[in-house]
């Protein structure tokens, strides 16, 4: 008998809920802000892939400011310059986690970048001289919900590394070793290590540092011959402005030949490589969002999504 009664009771319950919603305008549906933010970020990633600048701008708050001091106009200029320089650039982006704090949210992202560059028009030399660009980064995006919905108000890059190789450099392992964090106005070590280099090549390299500013500053390159062990080190001093820095390595691979009479030498540049790694100033990476109240609920979701966005 009980089983027969259950269905009418459940039906009456759902009808009552529907009547309350219609009469008083209540929305009793379950709201999931994580899915809402995930959808927002998917739209942002798609706009980036489509290189739709106007659409990309719509995801940002008008008062957006990065931890590097860039505003929205600066970001747009950088995007346009990147697209003009690397026509076939491709991104693979992953949403690692979403944390919601009432009307604020923190999204941790990671991405990989790839592009092929052809600096010469000669088809015969195109493959031989081509450049390969590879990059990877991890960063936090801060969101705030207002009348217009969620908007990006800030971002913070935790790790960033980019390598560009031309010619024979494409087949040589290159590693620029840096500290993850540095202290204001203190010295730190930069170390460049190469894999196996053909014995008939001479390797020259320059290691330097520069502050992360926009527009970028010019830096002096002083090339030194890399030892037979394939290593080069330099001690540099961090800035005293609490500004994050880039460690930069430039490497050239040359071959020197002489004519039969040994009266003339010919120097050929057979490969070049550039490597940039971010070095952050030591600071707390903890999320600080207008001191959220202790009684505000925090919702967290880890997203293991490796699909290309």
PDB file of C-alpha atoms in Angstrom:
ATOM      1  CA  UNK A   1       0.000   0.000   0.000  1.00  0.00           C
ATOM      2  CA  UNK A   2       2.844   2.370   0.859  1.00  0.00           C
ATOM      3  CA  UNK A   3       4.365   1.972  -2.598  1.00  0.00           C
ATOM      4  CA  UNK A   4       1.089   3.060  -4.212  1.00  0.00           C
ATOM      5  CA  UNK A   5       0.911   6.228  -2.105  1.00  0.00           C
ATOM      6  CA  UNK A   6       4.502   7.383  -2.779  1.00  0.00           C
ATOM      7  CA  UNK A   7       4.006   8.467  -6.400  1.00  0.00           C
ATOM      8  CA  UNK A   8       0.995  10.793  -5.783  1.00  0.00           C
ATOM      9  CA  UNK A   9       2.842  12.397  -2.858  1.00  0.00           C
ATOM     10  CA  UNK A  10       5.965  13.063  -4.991  1.00  0.00           C
ATOM     11  CA  UNK A  11       3.849  14.415  -7.821  1.00  0.00           C
ATOM     12  CA  UNK A  12       2.049  16.745  -5.407  1.00  0.00           C
ATOM     13  CA  UNK A  13       5.441  17.948  -4.093  1.00  0.00           C
ATOM     14  CA  UNK A  14       6.758  18.862  -7.554  1.00  0.00           C
ATOM     15  CA  UNK A  15       3.504  20.580  -8.481  1.00  0.00           C
ATOM     16  CA  UNK A  16       3.715  22.629  -5.276  1.00  0.00           C
ATOM     17  CA  UNK A  17       7.269  23.694  -6.085  1.00  0.00           C
ATOM     18  CA  UNK A  18       6.231  24.742  -9.596  1.00  0.00           C
ATOM     19  CA  UNK A  19       3.297  26.758  -8.226  1.00  0.00           C
ATOM     20  CA  UNK A  20       5.559  28.552  -5.709  1.00  0.00           C
ATOM     21  CA  UNK A  21       8.068  29.429  -8.428  1.00  0.00           C
ATOM     22  CA  UNK A  22       5.355  30.792 -10.721  1.00  0.00           C
ATOM     23  CA  UNK A  23       3.550  32.699  -7.994  1.00  0.00           C
ATOM     24  CA  UNK A  24       6.479  34.301  -6.216  1.00  0.00           C
ATOM     25  CA  UNK A  25       9.207  34.276  -8.880  1.00  0.00           C
ATOM     26  CA  UNK A  26      11.559  32.143  -6.794  1.00  0.00           C
ATOM     27  CA  UNK A  27      14.357  30.288  -8.562  1.00  0.00           C
ATOM     28  CA  UNK A  28      14.791  27.065  -6.618  1.00  0.00           C
ATOM     29  CA  UNK A  29      17.126  25.483  -9.206  1.00  0.00           C
ATOM     30  CA  UNK A  30      20.632  24.520  -8.125  1.00  0.00           C
ATOM     31  CA  UNK A  31      23.153  27.203  -9.100  1.00  0.00           C
ATOM     32  CA  UNK A  32      26.707  26.041  -9.812  1.00  0.00           C
ATOM     33  CA  UNK A  33      29.122  29.006 -10.086  1.00  0.00           C
ATOM     34  CA  UNK A  34      31.995  26.684 -11.025  1.00  0.00           C
ATOM     35  CA  UNK A  35      30.230  25.650 -14.225  1.00  0.00           C
ATOM     36  CA  UNK A  36      29.337  29.269 -14.899  1.00  0.00           C
ATOM     37  CA  UNK A  37      32.968  30.352 -14.595  1.00  0.00           C
ATOM     38  CA  UNK A  38      34.170  27.375 -16.596  1.00  0.00           C
ATOM     39  CA  UNK A  39      31.838  28.410 -19.435  1.00  0.00           C
ATOM     40  CA  UNK A  40      33.130  31.984 -19.188  1.00  0.00           C
ATOM     41  CA  UNK A  41      36.753  30.819 -19.440  1.00  0.00           C
ATOM     42  CA  UNK A  42      35.948  28.530 -22.390  1.00  0.00           C
ATOM     43  CA  UNK A  43      34.536  31.536 -24.227  1.00  0.00           C
ATOM     44  CA  UNK A  44      37.668  33.517 -23.421  1.00  0.00           C
ATOM     45  CA  UNK A  45      39.971  30.721 -24.645  1.00  0.00           C
ATOM     46  CA  UNK A  46      37.991  30.365 -27.890  1.00  0.00           C
ATOM     47  CA  UNK A  47      38.234  34.110 -28.507  1.00  0.00           C
ATOM     48  CA  UNK A  48      42.004  33.896 -28.004  1.00  0.00           C
ATOM     49  CA  UNK A  49      42.281  31.042 -30.505  1.00  0.00           C
ATOM     50  CA  UNK A  50      40.190  32.936 -33.042  1.00  0.00           C
ATOM     51  CA  UNK A  51      42.323  36.047 -32.461  1.00  0.00           C
ATOM     52  CA  UNK A  52      39.133  38.100 -32.112  1.00  0.00           C
ATOM     53  CA  UNK A  53      40.508  41.178 -30.334  1.00  0.00           C
ATOM     54  CA  UNK A  54      37.159  42.898 -29.771  1.00  0.00           C
ATOM     55  CA  UNK A  55      35.677  39.714 -28.322  1.00  0.00           C
ATOM     56  CA  UNK A  56      38.737  39.196 -26.119  1.00  0.00           C
ATOM     57  CA  UNK A  57      38.384  42.727 -24.728  1.00  0.00           C
ATOM     58  CA  UNK A  58      34.793  41.993 -23.678  1.00  0.00           C
ATOM     59  CA  UNK A  59      36.062  39.476 -21.092  1.00  0.00           C
ATOM     60  CA  UNK A  60      38.120  42.110 -19.245  1.00  0.00           C
ATOM     61  CA  UNK A  61      37.060  44.644 -16.648  1.00  0.00           C
ATOM     62  CA  UNK A  62      37.778  48.239 -17.666  1.00  0.00           C
ATOM     63  CA  UNK A  63      40.029  48.604 -14.600  1.00  0.00           C
ATOM     64  CA  UNK A  64      42.025  45.434 -15.334  1.00  0.00           C
ATOM     65  CA  UNK A  65      45.650  45.484 -14.183  1.00  0.00           C
ATOM     66  CA  UNK A  66      48.161  42.646 -14.283  1.00  0.00           C
ATOM     67  CA  UNK A  67      50.740  42.043 -11.568  1.00  0.00           C
ATOM     68  CA  UNK A  68      53.322  43.252 -14.118  1.00  0.00           C
ATOM     69  CA  UNK A  69      51.523  46.598 -14.297  1.00  0.00           C
ATOM     70  CA  UNK A  70      49.946  46.075 -17.731  1.00  0.00           C
ATOM     71  CA  UNK A  71      46.517  47.551 -18.469  1.00  0.00           C
ATOM     72  CA  UNK A  72      44.017  46.359 -21.078  1.00  0.00           C
ATOM     73  CA  UNK A  73      45.465  48.554 -23.847  1.00  0.00           C
ATOM     74  CA  UNK A  74      48.926  47.082 -23.222  1.00  0.00           C
ATOM     75  CA  UNK A  75      47.568  43.528 -23.379  1.00  0.00           C
ATOM     76  CA  UNK A  76      45.764  44.211 -26.666  1.00  0.00           C
ATOM     77  CA  UNK A  77      48.933  45.672 -28.234  1.00  0.00           C
ATOM     78  CA  UNK A  78      50.937  42.620 -27.155  1.00  0.00           C
ATOM     79  CA  UNK A  79      48.322  40.259 -28.612  1.00  0.00           C
ATOM     80  CA  UNK A  80      48.305  42.122 -31.924  1.00  0.00           C
ATOM     81  CA  UNK A  81      52.093  42.147 -32.108  1.00  0.00           C
ATOM     82  CA  UNK A  82      52.277  38.413 -31.321  1.00  0.00           C
ATOM     83  CA  UNK A  83      49.757  37.591 -34.035  1.00  0.00           C
ATOM     84  CA  UNK A  84      51.565  39.754 -36.601  1.00  0.00           C
ATOM     85  CA  UNK A  85      54.908  38.100 -35.780  1.00  0.00           C
ATOM     86  CA  UNK A  86      53.707  34.491 -35.476  1.00  0.00           C
ATOM     87  CA  UNK A  87      50.933  33.958 -38.025  1.00  0.00           C
ATOM     88  CA  UNK A  88      50.530  30.237 -37.347  1.00  0.00           C
ATOM     89  CA  UNK A  89      50.798  30.316 -33.558  1.00  0.00           C
ATOM     90  CA  UNK A  90      48.729  27.658 -31.774  1.00  0.00           C
ATOM     91  CA  UNK A  91      47.699  27.401 -28.110  1.00  0.00           C
ATOM     92  CA  UNK A  92      46.782  24.406 -25.985  1.00  0.00           C
ATOM     93  CA  UNK A  93      45.161  25.623 -22.783  1.00  0.00           C
ATOM     94  CA  UNK A  94      44.114  23.751 -19.667  1.00  0.00           C
ATOM     95  CA  UNK A  95      41.928  24.875 -16.754  1.00  0.00           C
ATOM     96  CA  UNK A  96      43.570  23.373 -13.677  1.00  0.00           C
ATOM     97  CA  UNK A  97      41.287  24.593 -10.900  1.00  0.00           C
ATOM     98  CA  UNK A  98      38.486  27.012 -10.089  1.00  0.00           C
ATOM     99  CA  UNK A  99      38.020  28.598  -6.655  1.00  0.00           C
ATOM    100  CA  UNK A 100      34.939  30.702  -5.944  1.00  0.00           C
ATOM    101  CA  UNK A 101      34.734  33.289  -3.151  1.00  0.00           C
ATOM    102  CA  UNK A 102      31.212  34.707  -3.258  1.00  0.00           C
ATOM    103  CA  UNK A 103      31.408  37.294  -6.096  1.00  0.00           C
ATOM    104  CA  UNK A 104      35.138  36.672  -6.655  1.00  0.00           C
ATOM    105  CA  UNK A 105      36.937  33.760  -8.256  1.00  0.00           C
ATOM    106  CA  UNK A 106      40.438  32.501  -8.934  1.00  0.00           C
ATOM    107  CA  UNK A 107      41.135  30.307 -11.980  1.00  0.00           C
ATOM    108  CA  UNK A 108      44.503  28.594 -12.361  1.00  0.00           C
ATOM    109  CA  UNK A 109      45.449  27.992 -15.986  1.00  0.00           C
ATOM    110  CA  UNK A 110      48.348  26.448 -17.890  1.00  0.00           C
ATOM    111  CA  UNK A 111      49.112  26.529 -21.568  1.00  0.00           C
ATOM    112  CA  UNK A 112      51.542  25.431 -24.241  1.00  0.00           C
ATOM    113  CA  UNK A 113      52.392  27.486 -27.317  1.00  0.00           C
ATOM    114  CA  UNK A 114      53.819  26.395 -30.661  1.00  0.00           C
ATOM    115  CA  UNK A 115      54.660  28.196 -33.897  1.00  0.00           C
ATOM    116  CA  UNK A 116      56.842  27.681 -36.963  1.00  0.00           C
ATOM    117  CA  UNK A 117      58.715  30.649 -38.427  1.00  0.00           C
ATOM    118  CA  UNK A 118      60.194  30.928 -41.911  1.00  0.00           C
ATOM    119  CA  UNK A 119      62.677  33.839 -41.991  1.00  0.00           C
ATOM    120  CA  UNK A 120      63.667  33.189 -45.635  1.00  0.00           C
ATOM    121  CA  UNK A 121      61.482  33.071 -48.735  1.00  0.00           C
ATOM    122  CA  UNK A 122      63.718  30.668 -50.677  1.00  0.00           C
ATOM    123  CA  UNK A 123      61.790  27.366 -50.774  1.00  0.00           C
ATOM    124  CA  UNK A 124      65.004  25.335 -50.933  1.00  0.00           C
ATOM    125  CA  UNK A 125      66.277  26.902 -47.703  1.00  0.00           C
ATOM    126  CA  UNK A 126      62.899  27.189 -45.988  1.00  0.00           C
ATOM    127  CA  UNK A 127      63.025  23.908 -44.078  1.00  0.00           C
ATOM    128  CA  UNK A 128      66.721  24.240 -43.284  1.00  0.00           C
ATOM    129  CA  UNK A 129      66.393  27.778 -41.908  1.00  0.00           C
ATOM    130  CA  UNK A 130      63.001  27.488 -40.217  1.00  0.00           C
ATOM    131  CA  UNK A 131      62.509  28.473 -36.610  1.00  0.00           C
ATOM    132  CA  UNK A 132      60.546  26.557 -33.975  1.00  0.00           C
ATOM    133  CA  UNK A 133      58.833  28.456 -31.167  1.00  0.00           C
ATOM    134  CA  UNK A 134      57.782  26.609 -28.019  1.00  0.00           C
ATOM    135  CA  UNK A 135      56.405  28.095 -24.840  1.00  0.00           C
ATOM    136  CA  UNK A 136      54.707  27.057 -21.637  1.00  0.00           C
ATOM    137  CA  UNK A 137      53.261  28.927 -18.697  1.00  0.00           C
ATOM    138  CA  UNK A 138      51.171  28.656 -15.547  1.00  0.00           C
ATOM    139  CA  UNK A 139      49.125  31.622 -14.373  1.00  0.00           C
ATOM    140  CA  UNK A 140      46.247  32.713 -12.152  1.00  0.00           C
ATOM    141  CA  UNK A 141      43.294  34.720 -13.451  1.00  0.00           C
ATOM    142  CA  UNK A 142      41.218  36.713 -10.963  1.00  0.00           C
ATOM    143  CA  UNK A 143      37.531  37.259 -11.748  1.00  0.00           C
ATOM    144  CA  UNK A 144      34.920  39.547 -10.258  1.00  0.00           C
ATOM    145  CA  UNK A 145      31.172  39.332 -10.828  1.00  0.00           C
ATOM    146  CA  UNK A 146      29.304  42.578 -11.423  1.00  0.00           C
ATOM    147  CA  UNK A 147      26.149  43.680 -13.257  1.00  0.00           C
ATOM    148  CA  UNK A 148      27.637  42.593 -16.596  1.00  0.00           C
ATOM    149  CA  UNK A 149      28.612  39.159 -15.258  1.00  0.00           C
ATOM    150  CA  UNK A 150      32.101  37.795 -14.631  1.00  0.00           C
ATOM    151  CA  UNK A 151      35.073  39.906 -15.745  1.00  0.00           C
ATOM    152  CA  UNK A 152      38.854  39.474 -15.586  1.00  0.00           C
ATOM    153  CA  UNK A 153      40.266  42.052 -13.183  1.00  0.00           C
ATOM    154  CA  UNK A 154      43.804  40.769 -12.702  1.00  0.00           C
ATOM    155  CA  UNK A 155      46.222  37.998 -13.628  1.00  0.00           C
ATOM    156  CA  UNK A 156      49.448  36.726 -12.137  1.00  0.00           C
ATOM    157  CA  UNK A 157      52.021  34.657 -14.047  1.00  0.00           C
ATOM    158  CA  UNK A 158      53.595  31.961 -11.851  1.00  0.00           C
ATOM    159  CA  UNK A 159      55.853  30.333 -14.464  1.00  0.00           C
ATOM    160  CA  UNK A 160      56.749  31.241 -18.029  1.00  0.00           C
ATOM    161  CA  UNK A 161      59.327  29.842 -20.438  1.00  0.00           C
ATOM    162  CA  UNK A 162      59.791  30.429 -24.176  1.00  0.00           C
ATOM    163  CA  UNK A 163      62.349  28.968 -26.580  1.00  0.00           C
ATOM    164  CA  UNK A 164      62.970  29.915 -30.224  1.00  0.00           C
ATOM    165  CA  UNK A 165      65.420  27.826 -32.283  1.00  0.00           C
ATOM    166  CA  UNK A 166      66.668  28.276 -35.845  1.00  0.00           C
ATOM    167  CA  UNK A 167      68.730  25.978 -38.078  1.00  0.00           C
ATOM    168  CA  UNK A 168      71.002  23.441 -36.359  1.00  0.00           C
ATOM    169  CA  UNK A 169      69.911  24.772 -32.955  1.00  0.00           C
ATOM    170  CA  UNK A 170      66.615  22.914 -33.413  1.00  0.00           C
ATOM    171  CA  UNK A 171      68.445  19.617 -32.824  1.00  0.00           C
ATOM    172  CA  UNK A 172      70.406  20.721 -29.745  1.00  0.00           C
ATOM    173  CA  UNK A 173      69.082  20.542 -26.182  1.00  0.00           C
ATOM    174  CA  UNK A 174      69.262  23.908 -24.438  1.00  0.00           C
ATOM    175  CA  UNK A 175      68.542  24.504 -20.764  1.00  0.00           C
ATOM    176  CA  UNK A 176      68.590  27.848 -18.969  1.00  0.00           C
ATOM    177  CA  UNK A 177      68.732  27.274 -15.208  1.00  0.00           C
ATOM    178  CA  UNK A 178      67.345  30.045 -13.009  1.00  0.00           C
ATOM    179  CA  UNK A 179      65.923  30.404  -9.506  1.00  0.00           C
ATOM    180  CA  UNK A 180      62.118  30.380  -9.346  1.00  0.00           C
ATOM    181  CA  UNK A 181      62.053  33.418  -7.057  1.00  0.00           C
ATOM    182  CA  UNK A 182      64.574  36.124  -6.250  1.00  0.00           C
ATOM    183  CA  UNK A 183      64.918  38.783  -3.565  1.00  0.00           C
ATOM    184  CA  UNK A 184      64.887  42.490  -4.180  1.00  0.00           C
ATOM    185  CA  UNK A 185      68.348  43.915  -5.033  1.00  0.00           C
ATOM    186  CA  UNK A 186      70.163  40.609  -4.397  1.00  0.00           C
ATOM    187  CA  UNK A 187      72.513  38.657  -6.641  1.00  0.00           C
ATOM    188  CA  UNK A 188      71.480  35.388  -8.272  1.00  0.00           C
ATOM    189  CA  UNK A 189      73.028  32.876 -10.650  1.00  0.00           C
ATOM    190  CA  UNK A 190      72.055  32.124 -14.252  1.00  0.00           C
ATOM    191  CA  UNK A 191      73.394  28.991 -15.900  1.00  0.00           C
ATOM    192  CA  UNK A 192      73.171  27.880 -19.528  1.00  0.00           C
ATOM    193  CA  UNK A 193      73.697  24.217 -20.411  1.00  0.00           C
ATOM    194  CA  UNK A 194      73.841  22.720 -23.904  1.00  0.00           C
ATOM    195  CA  UNK A 195      73.416  19.135 -25.012  1.00  0.00           C
ATOM    196  CA  UNK A 196      75.723  17.505 -27.533  1.00  0.00           C
ATOM    197  CA  UNK A 197      77.020  19.989 -30.120  1.00  0.00           C
ATOM    198  CA  UNK A 198      78.711  18.830 -33.381  1.00  0.00           C
ATOM    199  CA  UNK A 199      82.512  19.046 -33.006  1.00  0.00           C
ATOM    200  CA  UNK A 200      82.910  21.275 -36.070  1.00  0.00           C
ATOM    201  CA  UNK A 201      80.717  23.999 -34.565  1.00  0.00           C
ATOM    202  CA  UNK A 202      81.654  26.866 -32.267  1.00  0.00           C
ATOM    203  CA  UNK A 203      79.053  27.886 -29.702  1.00  0.00           C
ATOM    204  CA  UNK A 204      78.803  31.498 -28.562  1.00  0.00           C
ATOM    205  CA  UNK A 205      76.270  32.694 -26.004  1.00  0.00           C
ATOM    206  CA  UNK A 206      75.078  35.675 -24.031  1.00  0.00           C
ATOM    207  CA  UNK A 207      73.186  35.553 -20.714  1.00  0.00           C
ATOM    208  CA  UNK A 208      71.418  38.587 -19.270  1.00  0.00           C
ATOM    209  CA  UNK A 209      68.428  39.744 -17.237  1.00  0.00           C
ATOM    210  CA  UNK A 210      65.867  42.463 -17.736  1.00  0.00           C
ATOM    211  CA  UNK A 211      62.929  43.854 -15.814  1.00  0.00           C
ATOM    212  CA  UNK A 212      59.471  42.927 -17.077  1.00  0.00           C
ATOM    213  CA  UNK A 213      58.068  46.187 -18.392  1.00  0.00           C
ATOM    214  CA  UNK A 214      56.001  47.310 -21.354  1.00  0.00           C
ATOM    215  CA  UNK A 215      57.213  48.281 -23.847  1.00  0.00           C
ATOM    216  CA  UNK A 216      60.209  45.947 -23.343  1.00  0.00           C
ATOM    217  CA  UNK A 217      63.614  47.474 -22.700  1.00  0.00           C
ATOM    218  CA  UNK A 218      66.681  46.880 -24.854  1.00  0.00           C
ATOM    219  CA  UNK A 219      69.462  44.880 -23.251  1.00  0.00           C
ATOM    220  CA  UNK A 220      73.149  44.511 -24.078  1.00  0.00           C
ATOM    221  CA  UNK A 221      74.360  41.188 -25.448  1.00  0.00           C
ATOM    222  CA  UNK A 222      77.955  40.237 -24.656  1.00  0.00           C
ATOM    223  CA  UNK A 223      78.793  36.935 -26.312  1.00  0.00           C
ATOM    224  CA  UNK A 224      81.244  34.482 -24.819  1.00  0.00           C
ATOM    225  CA  UNK A 225      82.490  31.168 -26.132  1.00  0.00           C
ATOM    226  CA  UNK A 226      80.832  28.223 -24.418  1.00  0.00           C
ATOM    227  CA  UNK A 227      83.206  25.740 -22.844  1.00  0.00           C
ATOM    228  CA  UNK A 228      83.714  22.221 -24.191  1.00  0.00           C
ATOM    229  CA  UNK A 229      81.482  21.022 -21.338  1.00  0.00           C
ATOM    230  CA  UNK A 230      78.651  23.031 -22.909  1.00  0.00           C
ATOM    231  CA  UNK A 231      78.108  25.344 -19.934  1.00  0.00           C
ATOM    232  CA  UNK A 232      78.131  29.083 -19.301  1.00  0.00           C
ATOM    233  CA  UNK A 233      77.297  30.878 -16.047  1.00  0.00           C
ATOM    234  CA  UNK A 234      76.761  34.457 -15.002  1.00  0.00           C
ATOM    235  CA  UNK A 235      76.060  36.167 -11.688  1.00  0.00           C
ATOM    236  CA  UNK A 236      73.539  39.003 -12.013  1.00  0.00           C
ATOM    237  CA  UNK A 237      71.889  41.430  -9.610  1.00  0.00           C
ATOM    238  CA  UNK A 238      68.132  41.773  -9.241  1.00  0.00           C
ATOM    239  CA  UNK A 239      66.469  45.160  -9.541  1.00  0.00           C
ATOM    240  CA  UNK A 240      65.614  47.178  -6.434  1.00  0.00           C
ATOM    241  CA  UNK A 241      62.034  48.019  -7.510  1.00  0.00           C
ATOM    242  CA  UNK A 242      60.379  44.697  -6.609  1.00  0.00           C
ATOM    243  CA  UNK A 243      59.722  44.110 -10.321  1.00  0.00           C
ATOM    244  CA  UNK A 244      59.694  40.568 -11.763  1.00  0.00           C
ATOM    245  CA  UNK A 245      62.407  39.792 -14.303  1.00  0.00           C
ATOM    246  CA  UNK A 246      63.214  37.758 -17.400  1.00  0.00           C
ATOM    247  CA  UNK A 247      66.394  35.711 -17.698  1.00  0.00           C
ATOM    248  CA  UNK A 248      67.481  35.742 -21.357  1.00  0.00           C
ATOM    249  CA  UNK A 249      69.956  33.558 -23.224  1.00  0.00           C
ATOM    250  CA  UNK A 250      71.049  34.060 -26.845  1.00  0.00           C
ATOM    251  CA  UNK A 251      73.121  31.313 -28.485  1.00  0.00           C
ATOM    252  CA  UNK A 252      74.810  31.221 -31.882  1.00  0.00           C
ATOM    253  CA  UNK A 253      76.283  28.160 -33.597  1.00  0.00           C
ATOM    254  CA  UNK A 254      78.971  28.938 -36.193  1.00  0.00           C
ATOM    255  CA  UNK A 255      81.384  27.064 -38.406  1.00  0.00           C
ATOM    256  CA  UNK A 256      84.756  28.526 -39.421  1.00  0.00           C
ATOM    257  CA  UNK A 257      86.442  27.294 -42.617  1.00  0.00           C
ATOM    258  CA  UNK A 258      89.519  28.478 -44.504  1.00  0.00           C
ATOM    259  CA  UNK A 259      90.502  28.459 -48.186  1.00  0.00           C
ATOM    260  CA  UNK A 260      93.267  26.177 -49.471  1.00  0.00           C
ATOM    261  CA  UNK A 261      95.901  28.880 -49.164  1.00  0.00           C
ATOM    262  CA  UNK A 262      94.795  29.489 -45.530  1.00  0.00           C
ATOM    263  CA  UNK A 263      94.635  33.207 -46.312  1.00  0.00           C
ATOM    264  CA  UNK A 264      90.938  33.722 -45.855  1.00  0.00           C
ATOM    265  CA  UNK A 265      88.480  32.477 -43.256  1.00  0.00           C
ATOM    266  CA  UNK A 266      84.783  32.035 -43.741  1.00  0.00           C
ATOM    267  CA  UNK A 267      82.388  32.220 -40.820  1.00  0.00           C
ATOM    268  CA  UNK A 268      78.953  30.668 -41.284  1.00  0.00           C
ATOM    269  CA  UNK A 269      76.131  31.101 -38.801  1.00  0.00           C
ATOM    270  CA  UNK A 270      74.296  27.770 -38.977  1.00  0.00           C
ATOM    271  CA  UNK A 271      71.909  28.182 -36.085  1.00  0.00           C
ATOM    272  CA  UNK A 272      70.545  30.573 -33.478  1.00  0.00           C
ATOM    273  CA  UNK A 273      68.536  30.066 -30.314  1.00  0.00           C
ATOM    274  CA  UNK A 274      66.834  32.354 -27.823  1.00  0.00           C
ATOM    275  CA  UNK A 275      65.500  31.306 -24.447  1.00  0.00           C
ATOM    276  CA  UNK A 276      63.515  33.396 -21.976  1.00  0.00           C
ATOM    277  CA  UNK A 277      62.480  32.321 -18.478  1.00  0.00           C
ATOM    278  CA  UNK A 278      60.490  34.282 -15.960  1.00  0.00           C
ATOM    279  CA  UNK A 279      62.054  34.922 -12.548  1.00  0.00           C
ATOM    280  CA  UNK A 280      59.535  36.258 -10.022  1.00  0.00           C
ATOM    281  CA  UNK A 281      60.266  38.482  -7.067  1.00  0.00           C
ATOM    282  CA  UNK A 282      59.773  36.668  -3.778  1.00  0.00           C
ATOM    283  CA  UNK A 283      56.254  37.326  -2.596  1.00  0.00           C
ATOM    284  CA  UNK A 284      53.206  35.539  -1.299  1.00  0.00           C
ATOM    285  CA  UNK A 285      51.166  33.859  -4.031  1.00  0.00           C
ATOM    286  CA  UNK A 286      48.186  33.496  -1.714  1.00  0.00           C
ATOM    287  CA  UNK A 287      44.886  34.746  -3.055  1.00  0.00           C
ATOM    288  CA  UNK A 288      43.920  38.140  -1.639  1.00  0.00           C
ATOM    289  CA  UNK A 289      40.458  39.285  -2.633  1.00  0.00           C
ATOM    290  CA  UNK A 290      39.221  42.249  -0.597  1.00  0.00           C
ATOM    291  CA  UNK A 291      39.486  40.224   2.639  1.00  0.00           C
ATOM    292  CA  UNK A 292      36.506  37.886   2.104  1.00  0.00           C
ATOM    293  CA  UNK A 293      34.427  37.357   5.219  1.00  0.00           C
ATOM    294  CA  UNK A 294      35.040  34.260   7.281  1.00  0.00           C
ATOM    295  CA  UNK A 295      31.461  33.107   6.876  1.00  0.00           C
ATOM    296  CA  UNK A 296      31.603  33.233   3.065  1.00  0.00           C
ATOM    297  CA  UNK A 297      31.598  29.762   1.581  1.00  0.00           C
ATOM    298  CA  UNK A 298      34.470  28.769  -0.668  1.00  0.00           C
ATOM    299  CA  UNK A 299      33.750  26.375  -3.501  1.00  0.00           C
ATOM    300  CA  UNK A 300      36.612  24.619  -5.253  1.00  0.00           C
ATOM    301  CA  UNK A 301      36.743  22.387  -8.282  1.00  0.00           C
ATOM    302  CA  UNK A 302      39.776  20.702  -9.844  1.00  0.00           C
ATOM    303  CA  UNK A 303      39.409  20.330 -13.568  1.00  0.00           C
ATOM    304  CA  UNK A 304      41.480  17.588 -15.177  1.00  0.00           C
ATOM    305  CA  UNK A 305      40.751  18.627 -18.723  1.00  0.00           C
ATOM    306  CA  UNK A 306      43.551  18.210 -21.236  1.00  0.00           C
ATOM    307  CA  UNK A 307      41.367  18.809 -24.261  1.00  0.00           C
ATOM    308  CA  UNK A 308      42.397  21.561 -26.607  1.00  0.00           C
ATOM    309  CA  UNK A 309      40.172  24.533 -25.970  1.00  0.00           C
TER     310      UNK A 309
END
